[in-house]
Amino acid sequence: RKEVEQDPGPFNVPEGATVAFNCTYSNSASQSFFWYRQDCRKEPKLLMSVYSSGNEDGRFTAQLNRASQYISLLIRDSKLSDSATYLCVVNPLGVNTGKLIFGQGTTLQVKP
Amino acid sequence: DAGVTQSPTHLIKTRGQQVTLRCSPKSGHDTVSWYQQALGQGPQFIFQYYEEEERQRGNFPDRFSGHQFPNYSSELNVNALLLGDSALYLCASNRGQGVEQYFGPGTRLTVT
């Protein structure tokens, strides 16, 4: 079983749609969680950290369910510029010991 | 405020050769991590350097080695290159115990 699993997609949605990505992780002791965005042939960029209470940044909402070892990202009112690969990321030890574990990524294509 | 920089941008090497990739962390950051990203996959953790020492290592062979300099910049060295080493090599930096890592643009290595 992979340490972090994501549905690779692709997700093809029209502009204005709401889309949700899910991710599961295997290490129940994991402490820190993130969503990164990666555009084609570019570096990953931190989109948002994910907290137990859930957090929202504009059109983006992230949720964490520790009991189910499940992380989600919701994008509302999708824009063409949201087209990218979204990477679910886990830091198993919390404090920075470096090893971020990435999922395979979920590809989103927003169409006009 | 300069972000993470990496050099070179692209590199083509032949099997069996050796390569050195370079990274300068974001201003104010003292910790550097290296990742390998194969096409269609999420980044895989290679190792992390802090205070000029390797702090943690992923599942990569000893052909992969690194170094951190007093100014916090870092090098990744790969010996005896294999075709399978062709990938995007990403450097990420963070400060102290901060868990959020910021990535450079990467070096795309092609081994022929």
Coordinates of N, CA and C in Angstrom, one line a residue:
Chain A
R1 N 0.9 -1.2 0.0 CA 0.0 0.0 0.0 C 0.9 1.2 0.0
K2 N 0.6 2.2 -0.9 CA 1.3 3.5 -0.9 C 1.1 4.3 0.4
E3 N 2.1 5.0 0.8 CA 1.9 5.8 2.0 C 0.9 6.9 1.8
V4 N 0.8 7.5 0.7 CA -0.2 8.5 0.4 C -0.8 8.2 -1.0
E5 N -2.1 8.1 -1.0 CA -2.8 7.7 -2.2 C -3.8 8.7 -2.7
Q6 N -3.8 9.0 -4.0 CA -4.7 9.9 -4.6 C -5.3 9.3 -5.8
D7 N -6.5 9.7 -6.2 CA -7.0 9.3 -7.5 C -6.3 10.2 -8.5
P8 N -5.6 9.7 -9.5 CA -4.8 10.5 -10.4 C -5.7 11.3 -11.4
G9 N -7.0 10.9 -11.5 CA -7.8 11.6 -12.5 C -7.5 11.2 -13.9
P10 N -7.7 12.1 -14.9 CA -7.9 13.5 -14.7 C -9.4 13.8 -14.4
F11 N -9.5 14.9 -13.7 CA -10.9 15.5 -13.5 C -11.1 16.6 -14.5
N12 N -12.0 16.4 -15.4 CA -12.4 17.5 -16.4 C -13.7 18.1 -16.0
V13 N -13.6 19.4 -15.6 CA -14.8 20.1 -15.2 C -15.0 21.4 -15.9
P14 N -16.2 21.9 -16.0 CA -16.5 23.2 -16.6 C -16.2 24.3 -15.7
E15 N -15.9 25.5 -16.2 CA -15.7 26.7 -15.4 C -16.9 26.9 -14.5
G16 N -16.6 27.2 -13.2 CA -17.7 27.5 -12.3 C -18.1 26.3 -11.5
A17 N -17.6 25.1 -11.8 CA -18.0 23.9 -11.1 C -17.3 23.8 -9.8
T18 N -17.8 23.0 -8.9 CA -17.2 22.6 -7.6 C -16.6 21.3 -7.8
V19 N -15.3 21.1 -7.4 CA -14.6 19.8 -7.5 C -13.9 19.5 -6.2
A20 N -13.9 18.2 -5.9 CA -13.3 17.7 -4.6 C -12.3 16.6 -4.9
F21 N -11.2 16.8 -4.3 CA -10.1 15.7 -4.3 C -10.0 15.1 -3.0
N22 N -9.7 13.8 -3.0 CA -9.5 13.0 -1.8 C -8.1 12.4 -1.8
C23 N -7.7 12.1 -0.6 CA -6.4 11.5 -0.4 C -6.4 10.7 0.9
T24 N -5.8 9.6 0.9 CA -5.7 8.8 2.2 C -4.2 8.6 2.5
Y25 N -3.9 8.4 3.7 CA -2.5 8.2 4.1 C -2.5 7.0 5.1
S26 N -1.3 6.3 5.1 CA -1.3 5.0 5.8 C -0.7 5.2 7.2
N27 N 0.1 6.2 7.5 CA 0.8 6.3 8.8 C -0.1 7.1 9.8
S28 N -0.7 6.4 10.7 CA -1.7 7.0 11.6 C -1.0 8.1 12.5
A29 N 0.3 8.0 12.6 CA 1.0 8.9 13.5 C 1.4 10.2 12.8
S30 N 1.0 10.4 11.5 CA 1.4 11.6 10.8 C 0.8 12.8 11.4
Q31 N 1.6 13.9 11.3 CA 1.3 15.1 12.1 C 0.9 16.3 11.2
S32 N 1.6 16.4 10.1 CA 1.4 17.6 9.3 C 0.9 17.2 7.9
F33 N 0.0 18.1 7.3 CA -0.6 17.7 6.0 C -0.7 19.0 5.2
F34 N -0.5 18.8 3.9 CA -0.5 19.9 3.0 C -1.1 19.5 1.6
W35 N -1.6 20.6 0.9 CA -1.8 20.4 -0.5 C -0.9 21.4 -1.2
Y36 N -0.2 20.8 -2.2 CA 0.6 21.5 -3.1 C 0.0 21.5 -4.5
R37 N 0.2 22.6 -5.3 CA -0.2 22.6 -6.6 C 1.0 22.6 -7.5
Q38 N 1.0 21.8 -8.6 CA 2.1 21.8 -9.6 C 1.6 22.0 -11.0
D39 N 2.0 23.0 -11.6 CA 1.7 23.3 -13.0 C 2.7 22.4 -13.9
C40 N 2.3 22.2 -15.1 CA 3.1 21.3 -16.0 C 4.5 21.8 -16.1
R41 N 5.4 20.9 -15.8 CA 6.9 21.1 -15.9 C 7.4 22.2 -15.0
K42 N 6.6 22.5 -13.9 CA 7.1 23.5 -13.0 C 7.2 22.8 -11.6
E43 N 7.7 23.6 -10.6 CA 7.9 23.1 -9.3 C 6.6 23.0 -8.5
P44 N 6.5 22.2 -7.5 CA 5.3 22.2 -6.6 C 5.3 23.5 -5.8
K45 N 4.1 24.1 -5.7 CA 3.9 25.3 -4.8 C 2.9 25.0 -3.8
L46 N 3.3 25.4 -2.5 CA 2.4 25.2 -1.4 C 1.1 25.9 -1.6
L47 N 0.0 25.2 -1.6 CA -1.4 25.8 -1.8 C -1.9 26.1 -0.4
M48 N -1.9 25.1 0.5 CA -2.4 25.3 1.9 C -2.0 24.2 2.8
S49 N -1.8 24.5 4.0 CA -1.6 23.5 5.1 C -3.0 23.1 5.5
V50 N -3.1 21.9 6.0 CA -4.4 21.3 6.4 C -4.4 21.1 7.9
Y51 N -5.4 21.6 8.6 CA -5.4 21.5 10.0 C -6.7 20.7 10.4
S52 N -6.6 20.1 11.6 CA -7.7 19.2 12.1 C -9.0 19.9 12.1
S53 N -9.0 21.2 12.3 CA -10.3 22.0 12.4 C -10.8 22.3 11.0
G54 N -10.0 22.0 10.0 CA -10.3 22.4 8.6 C -9.9 23.8 8.4
N55 N -9.6 24.2 7.2 CA -9.3 25.6 6.9 C -9.7 26.0 5.5
E56 N -9.9 27.2 5.3 CA -10.4 27.8 4.1 C -9.6 28.9 3.6
D57 N -9.3 29.0 2.3 CA -8.6 30.1 1.8 C -9.3 30.5 0.5
G58 N -10.2 31.5 0.5 CA -10.9 31.9 -0.7 C -11.8 30.8 -1.2
R59 N -11.6 30.3 -2.4 CA -12.4 29.3 -3.0 C -11.9 27.9 -2.6
F60 N -10.9 27.8 -1.8 CA -10.3 26.5 -1.5 C -10.6 26.1 0.0
T61 N -11.0 24.9 0.2 CA -11.3 24.4 1.6 C -10.6 23.1 1.7
A62 N -9.8 22.9 2.8 CA -9.2 21.7 3.1 C -9.7 21.1 4.4
Q63 N -9.9 19.8 4.4 CA -10.4 19.1 5.6 C -9.5 17.9 5.9
L64 N -9.4 17.6 7.2 CA -8.6 16.5 7.7 C -9.5 15.6 8.6
N65 N -9.5 14.3 8.3 CA -10.2 13.4 9.2 C -9.1 12.4 9.7
R66 N -8.7 12.6 10.9 CA -7.6 11.7 11.4 C -8.1 10.3 11.6
A67 N -9.3 10.2 12.1 CA -9.8 8.8 12.4 C -9.8 7.9 11.1
S68 N -10.2 8.6 10.0 CA -10.2 7.8 8.7 C -8.9 8.0 7.9
Q69 N -8.0 8.8 8.4 CA -6.7 9.0 7.7 C -7.0 9.5 6.3
Y70 N -7.7 10.6 6.2 CA -8.3 11.1 5.0 C -8.2 12.6 4.9
I71 N -7.8 13.1 3.8 CA -7.6 14.5 3.6 C -8.4 14.9 2.3
S72 N -9.0 16.0 2.3 CA -9.7 16.5 1.1 C -9.4 17.9 0.8
L73 N -9.6 18.2 -0.5 CA -9.5 19.6 -1.0 C -10.7 19.9 -1.8
L74 N -11.4 20.9 -1.5 CA -12.6 21.4 -2.3 C -12.3 22.7 -3.0
I75 N -12.6 22.7 -4.2 CA -12.4 24.0 -5.0 C -13.8 24.4 -5.5
R76 N -14.2 25.6 -5.1 CA -15.5 26.1 -5.6 C -15.2 27.1 -6.7
D77 N -16.3 27.2 -7.6 CA -16.2 28.2 -8.6 C -14.9 28.1 -9.4
S78 N -14.7 26.9 -10.0 CA -13.4 26.6 -10.7 C -13.1 27.7 -11.8
K79 N -11.8 28.0 -11.9 CA -11.4 28.9 -12.9 C -10.5 28.2 -13.9
L80 N -10.3 28.7 -15.1 CA -9.4 28.1 -16.0 C -8.0 28.0 -15.4
S81 N -7.6 29.0 -14.6 CA -6.3 29.0 -14.0 C -6.1 28.0 -12.9
D82 N -7.2 27.3 -12.5 CA -7.0 26.2 -11.5 C -6.5 24.9 -12.1
S83 N -6.5 24.9 -13.5 CA -6.0 23.7 -14.1 C -4.5 23.4 -13.7
A84 N -4.3 22.2 -13.2 CA -3.0 21.9 -12.6 C -3.0 20.5 -12.0
T85 N -1.9 20.0 -11.5 CA -1.9 18.8 -10.7 C -1.9 19.2 -9.2
Y86 N -2.7 18.5 -8.4 CA -2.8 18.8 -7.0 C -2.2 17.7 -6.2
L87 N -1.2 18.0 -5.4 CA -0.5 16.9 -4.7 C -0.8 16.9 -3.2
C88 N -1.2 15.8 -2.7 CA -1.5 15.6 -1.3 C -0.2 15.2 -0.7
V89 N 0.2 15.9 0.4 CA 1.5 15.7 1.0 C 1.4 15.5 2.5
V90 N 2.1 14.6 3.1 CA 2.1 14.3 4.5 C 3.5 14.4 5.0
N91 N 3.6 15.0 6.2 CA 4.9 14.9 7.0 C 4.7 14.0 8.1
P92 N 5.2 12.8 8.1 CA 4.8 11.8 9.1 C 5.2 12.1 10.5
L93 N 6.2 13.0 10.7 CA 6.7 13.2 12.0 C 6.4 14.6 12.6
G94 N 5.8 15.4 11.9 CA 5.3 16.7 12.4 C 6.4 17.7 12.4
V95 N 7.3 17.7 13.3 CA 8.4 18.7 13.3 C 9.2 18.4 12.1
N96 N 10.0 19.4 11.7 CA 10.6 19.2 10.4 C 11.8 18.3 10.5
T97 N 11.6 17.1 10.1 CA 12.7 16.1 9.8 C 12.8 15.9 8.4
G98 N 12.2 16.7 7.6 CA 12.4 16.8 6.2 C 11.6 15.9 5.3
K99 N 11.3 14.8 5.7 CA 10.7 13.8 4.7 C 9.2 14.1 4.4
L100 N 8.9 14.9 3.4 CA 7.6 15.0 2.9 C 7.3 13.8 2.0
I101 N 6.1 13.3 2.2 CA 5.7 12.1 1.4 C 4.5 12.6 0.5
F102 N 4.7 12.5 -0.8 CA 3.8 13.0 -1.8 C 2.9 11.9 -2.3
G103 N 1.7 12.2 -2.6 CA 0.9 11.4 -3.4 C 1.3 11.5 -4.9
Q104 N 0.6 10.7 -5.7 CA 0.9 10.7 -7.1 C 0.4 12.0 -7.8
G105 N -0.6 12.7 -7.1 CA -1.1 13.9 -7.7 C -2.4 13.6 -8.5
T106 N -3.3 14.6 -8.4 CA -4.6 14.5 -9.1 C -4.6 15.6 -10.1
T107 N -4.8 15.3 -11.4 CA -4.8 16.3 -12.4 C -6.2 16.9 -12.6
L108 N -6.3 18.2 -12.6 CA -7.6 18.9 -12.9 C -7.4 19.7 -14.1
Q109 N -8.4 19.6 -15.0 CA -8.5 20.4 -16.2 C -9.9 21.1 -16.2
V110 N -9.8 22.4 -16.1 CA -11.0 23.2 -16.1 C -11.2 23.7 -17.5
K111 N -12.4 23.5 -18.1 CA -12.7 23.8 -19.5 C -13.7 25.0 -19.5
P112 N -13.6 25.8 -20.6 CA -14.5 27.0 -20.7 C -15.9 26.5 -21.0
Chain B
D1 N 13.0 39.5 -2.3 CA 13.3 38.3 -1.5 C 13.5 37.1 -2.5
A2 N 14.7 36.6 -2.7 CA 14.9 35.5 -3.6 C 14.4 34.2 -3.1
G3 N 13.7 33.5 -4.0 CA 13.2 32.2 -3.7 C 14.4 31.2 -3.8
V4 N 14.0 29.9 -3.8 CA 14.9 28.8 -4.0 C 15.4 28.8 -5.4
T5 N 16.7 28.8 -5.6 CA 17.2 28.7 -7.0 C 18.0 27.4 -7.2
Q6 N 18.0 26.9 -8.4 CA 18.7 25.7 -8.7 C 19.4 25.9 -10.1
S7 N 20.5 25.2 -10.2 CA 21.3 25.2 -11.5 C 21.9 23.8 -11.7
P8 N 22.1 23.4 -12.9 CA 21.5 24.0 -14.1 C 20.0 23.8 -14.3
T9 N 19.4 24.3 -15.3 CA 18.0 24.1 -15.5 C 17.8 22.7 -16.2
H10 N 18.6 22.4 -17.1 CA 18.5 21.2 -17.9 C 19.9 20.6 -18.0
L11 N 20.0 19.2 -18.1 CA 21.3 18.6 -18.2 C 21.1 17.3 -18.9
I12 N 22.0 17.0 -19.8 CA 22.0 15.7 -20.5 C 23.3 15.0 -20.2
K13 N 23.2 13.8 -19.7 CA 24.4 13.0 -19.4 C 24.3 11.6 -20.0
T14 N 25.4 10.9 -20.0 CA 25.4 9.5 -20.5 C 25.5 8.6 -19.4
R15 N 25.0 7.4 -19.6 CA 25.1 6.3 -18.5 C 26.5 6.2 -18.0
G16 N 26.6 6.0 -16.7 CA 27.9 5.8 -16.1 C 28.6 7.1 -15.7
Q17 N 28.1 8.2 -16.2 CA 28.8 9.5 -15.8 C 28.3 9.9 -14.5
Q18 N 28.9 11.0 -14.0 CA 28.5 11.6 -12.7 C 28.0 13.0 -12.9
V19 N 27.1 13.4 -12.0 CA 26.5 14.7 -12.2 C 26.4 15.4 -10.8
T20 N 26.5 16.8 -10.9 CA 26.4 17.6 -9.6 C 25.3 18.7 -9.9
L21 N 24.3 18.7 -9.0 CA 23.3 19.7 -9.1 C 23.4 20.6 -7.9
R22 N 23.0 21.9 -8.1 CA 23.2 22.9 -7.1 C 21.9 23.6 -6.7
C23 N 21.9 24.0 -5.5 CA 20.7 24.6 -4.9 C 21.1 25.7 -3.9
S24 N 20.4 26.9 -4.0 CA 20.5 27.9 -3.0 C 19.2 28.1 -2.4
P25 N 19.1 28.0 -1.0 CA 17.8 28.1 -0.4 C 17.2 29.5 -0.4
K26 N 16.0 29.6 -0.1 CA 15.3 30.9 0.1 C 16.0 31.7 1.2
S27 N 16.0 33.0 1.0 CA 16.6 33.8 2.0 C 16.0 33.6 3.4
G28 N 16.9 33.4 4.4 CA 16.5 33.1 5.8 C 16.3 31.6 6.1
H29 N 16.4 30.8 5.1 CA 16.2 29.3 5.3 C 17.5 28.7 5.5
D30 N 17.6 27.6 6.4 CA 18.8 27.0 6.7 C 18.8 25.5 6.4
T31 N 17.7 25.0 6.0 CA 17.5 23.5 5.7 C 17.2 23.3 4.3
V32 N 17.9 22.3 3.7 CA 17.6 22.0 2.3 C 17.3 20.5 2.2
S33 N 16.3 20.2 1.4 CA 15.9 18.8 1.1 C 15.9 18.7 -0.4
W34 N 16.2 17.4 -0.8 CA 16.3 17.1 -2.3 C 15.2 16.0 -2.6
Y35 N 14.6 16.2 -3.7 CA 13.6 15.2 -4.2 C 13.8 14.9 -5.6
Q36 N 13.4 13.6 -6.0 CA 13.4 13.2 -7.3 C 12.0 13.0 -7.8
Q37 N 11.6 13.6 -9.0 CA 10.3 13.4 -9.5 C 10.3 12.8 -10.9
A38 N 9.9 11.6 -11.0 CA 9.8 10.9 -12.3 C 8.5 11.4 -12.9
L39 N 8.5 11.2 -14.2 CA 7.3 11.7 -15.0 C 6.0 11.0 -14.5
G40 N 5.0 11.8 -14.2 CA 3.7 11.2 -13.8 C 3.6 10.8 -12.4
Q41 N 4.7 11.0 -11.6 CA 4.7 10.7 -10.2 C 4.9 11.9 -9.3
G42 N 4.6 11.7 -8.0 CA 4.9 12.7 -7.1 C 6.4 12.7 -6.7
P43 N 6.9 13.8 -6.2 CA 8.3 13.8 -5.8 C 8.6 12.8 -4.7
Q44 N 9.8 12.2 -4.8 CA 10.3 11.2 -3.8 C 11.5 11.8 -3.0
F45 N 11.4 11.7 -1.7 CA 12.4 12.3 -0.9 C 13.8 11.6 -1.0
I46 N 14.8 12.4 -1.2 CA 16.2 11.8 -1.3 C 16.9 11.9 0.0
F47 N 17.1 13.2 0.4 CA 17.7 13.4 1.7 C 17.5 14.9 2.1
Q48 N 17.9 15.2 3.4 CA 17.8 16.6 3.9 C 19.1 16.9 4.6
Y49 N 19.5 18.2 4.4 CA 20.7 18.7 5.0 C 20.4 19.8 6.0
Y50 N 21.0 19.8 7.1 CA 20.8 20.8 8.1 C 22.1 21.0 8.9
E51 N 22.6 22.2 9.1 CA 23.9 22.4 9.7 C 25.0 21.6 9.1
E52 N 25.0 21.5 7.8 CA 26.0 20.9 7.0 C 26.1 19.4 7.2
E53 N 25.0 18.8 7.7 CA 25.0 17.3 7.9 C 23.7 16.8 7.3
E54 N 23.8 15.5 6.9 CA 22.6 14.8 6.4 C 21.8 14.4 7.6
R55 N 20.6 14.9 7.6 CA 19.7 14.7 8.8 C 18.8 13.5 8.6
Q56 N 18.4 13.3 7.4 CA 17.5 12.2 7.1 C 17.6 11.8 5.6
R57 N 17.4 10.5 5.4 CA 17.6 10.0 4.0 C 16.5 9.1 3.6
G58 N 16.1 9.2 2.4 CA 15.0 8.3 1.8 C 15.6 7.1 1.3
N59 N 14.9 6.3 0.5 CA 15.3 5.0 0.0 C 16.0 5.2 -1.4
F60 N 17.1 5.8 -1.3 CA 18.0 6.0 -2.5 C 19.3 5.4 -2.2
P61 N 20.0 4.8 -3.3 CA 21.3 4.1 -3.1 C 22.4 5.1 -2.8
D62 N 23.5 4.6 -2.4 CA 24.6 5.4 -2.0 C 25.2 6.2 -3.2
R63 N 24.8 5.9 -4.4 CA 25.2 6.7 -5.6 C 24.8 8.1 -5.5
F64 N 23.7 8.3 -4.7 CA 23.2 9.7 -4.4 C 23.9 10.2 -3.1
S65 N 24.6 11.3 -3.3 CA 25.2 11.9 -2.1 C 25.0 13.4 -2.2
G66 N 25.3 14.0 -1.1 CA 25.1 15.5 -1.0 C 26.0 16.2 -0.1
H67 N 25.8 17.5 -0.1 CA 26.7 18.3 0.7 C 25.9 19.6 1.0
Q68 N 26.2 20.2 2.2 CA 25.7 21.5 2.4 C 26.8 22.4 2.9
F69 N 26.8 23.6 2.4 CA 27.9 24.5 2.7 C 27.5 25.5 3.8
P70 N 28.6 26.2 4.4 CA 28.3 27.1 5.5 C 27.2 28.2 5.1
N71 N 27.1 28.5 3.9 CA 26.1 29.5 3.5 C 24.7 28.9 3.2
Y72 N 24.6 27.6 3.6 CA 23.3 26.8 3.5 C 23.0 26.3 2.1
S73 N 23.8 26.7 1.1 CA 23.5 26.1 -0.2 C 23.9 24.7 -0.2
S74 N 23.5 24.0 -1.2 CA 23.7 22.5 -1.2 C 23.9 22.0 -2.6
E75 N 24.6 20.8 -2.6 CA 24.8 20.1 -3.9 C 24.2 18.7 -3.7
L76 N 23.8 18.2 -4.9 CA 23.4 16.8 -5.0 C 24.3 16.1 -6.0
N77 N 24.9 15.1 -5.7 CA 25.8 14.4 -6.6 C 25.2 13.0 -6.9
V78 N 25.2 12.6 -8.1 CA 24.8 11.3 -8.5 C 25.9 10.6 -9.3
N79 N 26.4 9.5 -8.9 CA 27.5 8.7 -9.5 C 26.9 7.6 -10.4
A80 N 27.7 7.1 -11.3 CA 27.3 6.0 -12.1 C 25.9 6.0 -12.6
L81 N 25.6 7.1 -13.3 CA 24.2 7.4 -13.8 C 23.6 6.2 -14.5
L82 N 22.3 6.0 -14.2 CA 21.5 5.0 -14.9 C 20.4 5.7 -15.7
L83 N 19.9 5.0 -16.7 CA 18.8 5.6 -17.4 C 17.6 6.0 -16.5
G84 N 17.4 5.2 -15.5 CA 16.3 5.4 -14.6 C 16.5 6.6 -13.7
D85 N 17.7 7.2 -13.7 CA 17.9 8.4 -13.0 C 17.4 9.7 -13.7
S86 N 16.9 9.5 -14.9 CA 16.3 10.6 -15.6 C 15.0 11.1 -14.9
A87 N 15.0 12.3 -14.5 CA 13.9 12.8 -13.7 C 14.1 14.3 -13.5
L88 N 13.1 14.9 -12.9 CA 13.2 16.3 -12.4 C 13.7 16.3 -11.0
Y89 N 14.8 16.9 -10.7 CA 15.4 17.0 -9.3 C 15.0 18.3 -8.7
L90 N 14.3 18.2 -7.6 CA 13.8 19.4 -6.9 C 14.5 19.6 -5.6
C91 N 14.8 20.8 -5.3 CA 15.4 21.2 -4.1 C 14.3 22.0 -3.3
A92 N 14.2 21.8 -2.0 CA 13.2 22.6 -1.2 C 14.0 23.1 0.0
S93 N 13.5 24.2 0.5 CA 14.1 24.8 1.7 C 13.1 25.2 2.7
N94 N 13.5 25.2 4.0 CA 12.7 25.7 5.1 C 13.6 26.2 6.2
R95 N 13.0 26.8 7.1 CA 13.7 27.4 8.2 C 13.5 26.6 9.5
G96 N 14.6 26.2 10.1 CA 14.6 25.6 11.4 C 13.6 24.4 11.5
Q97 N 12.6 24.5 12.4 CA 11.7 23.4 12.6 C 10.4 23.6 11.8
G98 N 10.4 24.6 11.0 CA 9.2 24.8 10.1 C 9.0 23.7 9.2
V99 N 7.8 23.2 9.1 CA 7.5 22.1 8.3 C 7.1 22.4 6.8
E100 N 6.8 23.7 6.6 CA 6.5 24.0 5.2 C 7.7 24.2 4.4
Q101 N 7.8 23.5 3.3 CA 9.0 23.5 2.4 C 8.6 24.2 1.2
Y102 N 9.6 25.0 0.6 CA 9.4 25.8 -0.6 C 10.4 25.3 -1.6
F103 N 9.8 25.0 -2.8 CA 10.6 24.4 -3.8 C 11.2 25.3 -4.9
G104 N 12.4 24.9 -5.4 CA 13.0 25.6 -6.5 C 12.4 25.0 -7.8
P105 N 12.8 25.6 -8.9 CA 12.3 25.3 -10.2 C 12.7 23.9 -10.7
G106 N 13.7 23.4 -10.1 CA 14.2 22.0 -10.5 C 15.2 22.0 -11.6
T107 N 15.9 20.9 -11.6 CA 16.9 20.6 -12.7 C 16.3 19.3 -13.4
R108 N 16.1 19.4 -14.7 CA 15.7 18.3 -15.4 C 16.9 17.5 -16.0
L109 N 17.1 16.3 -15.5 CA 18.2 15.5 -15.9 C 17.8 14.4 -16.8
T110 N 18.4 14.3 -18.0 CA 18.2 13.2 -18.9 C 19.4 12.4 -19.1
V111 N 19.3 11.1 -18.9 CA 20.4 10.2 -19.0 C 20.2 9.3 -20.2
T112 N 21.2 9.4 -21.1 CA 21.0 8.6 -22.4 C 22.0 7.5 -22.5

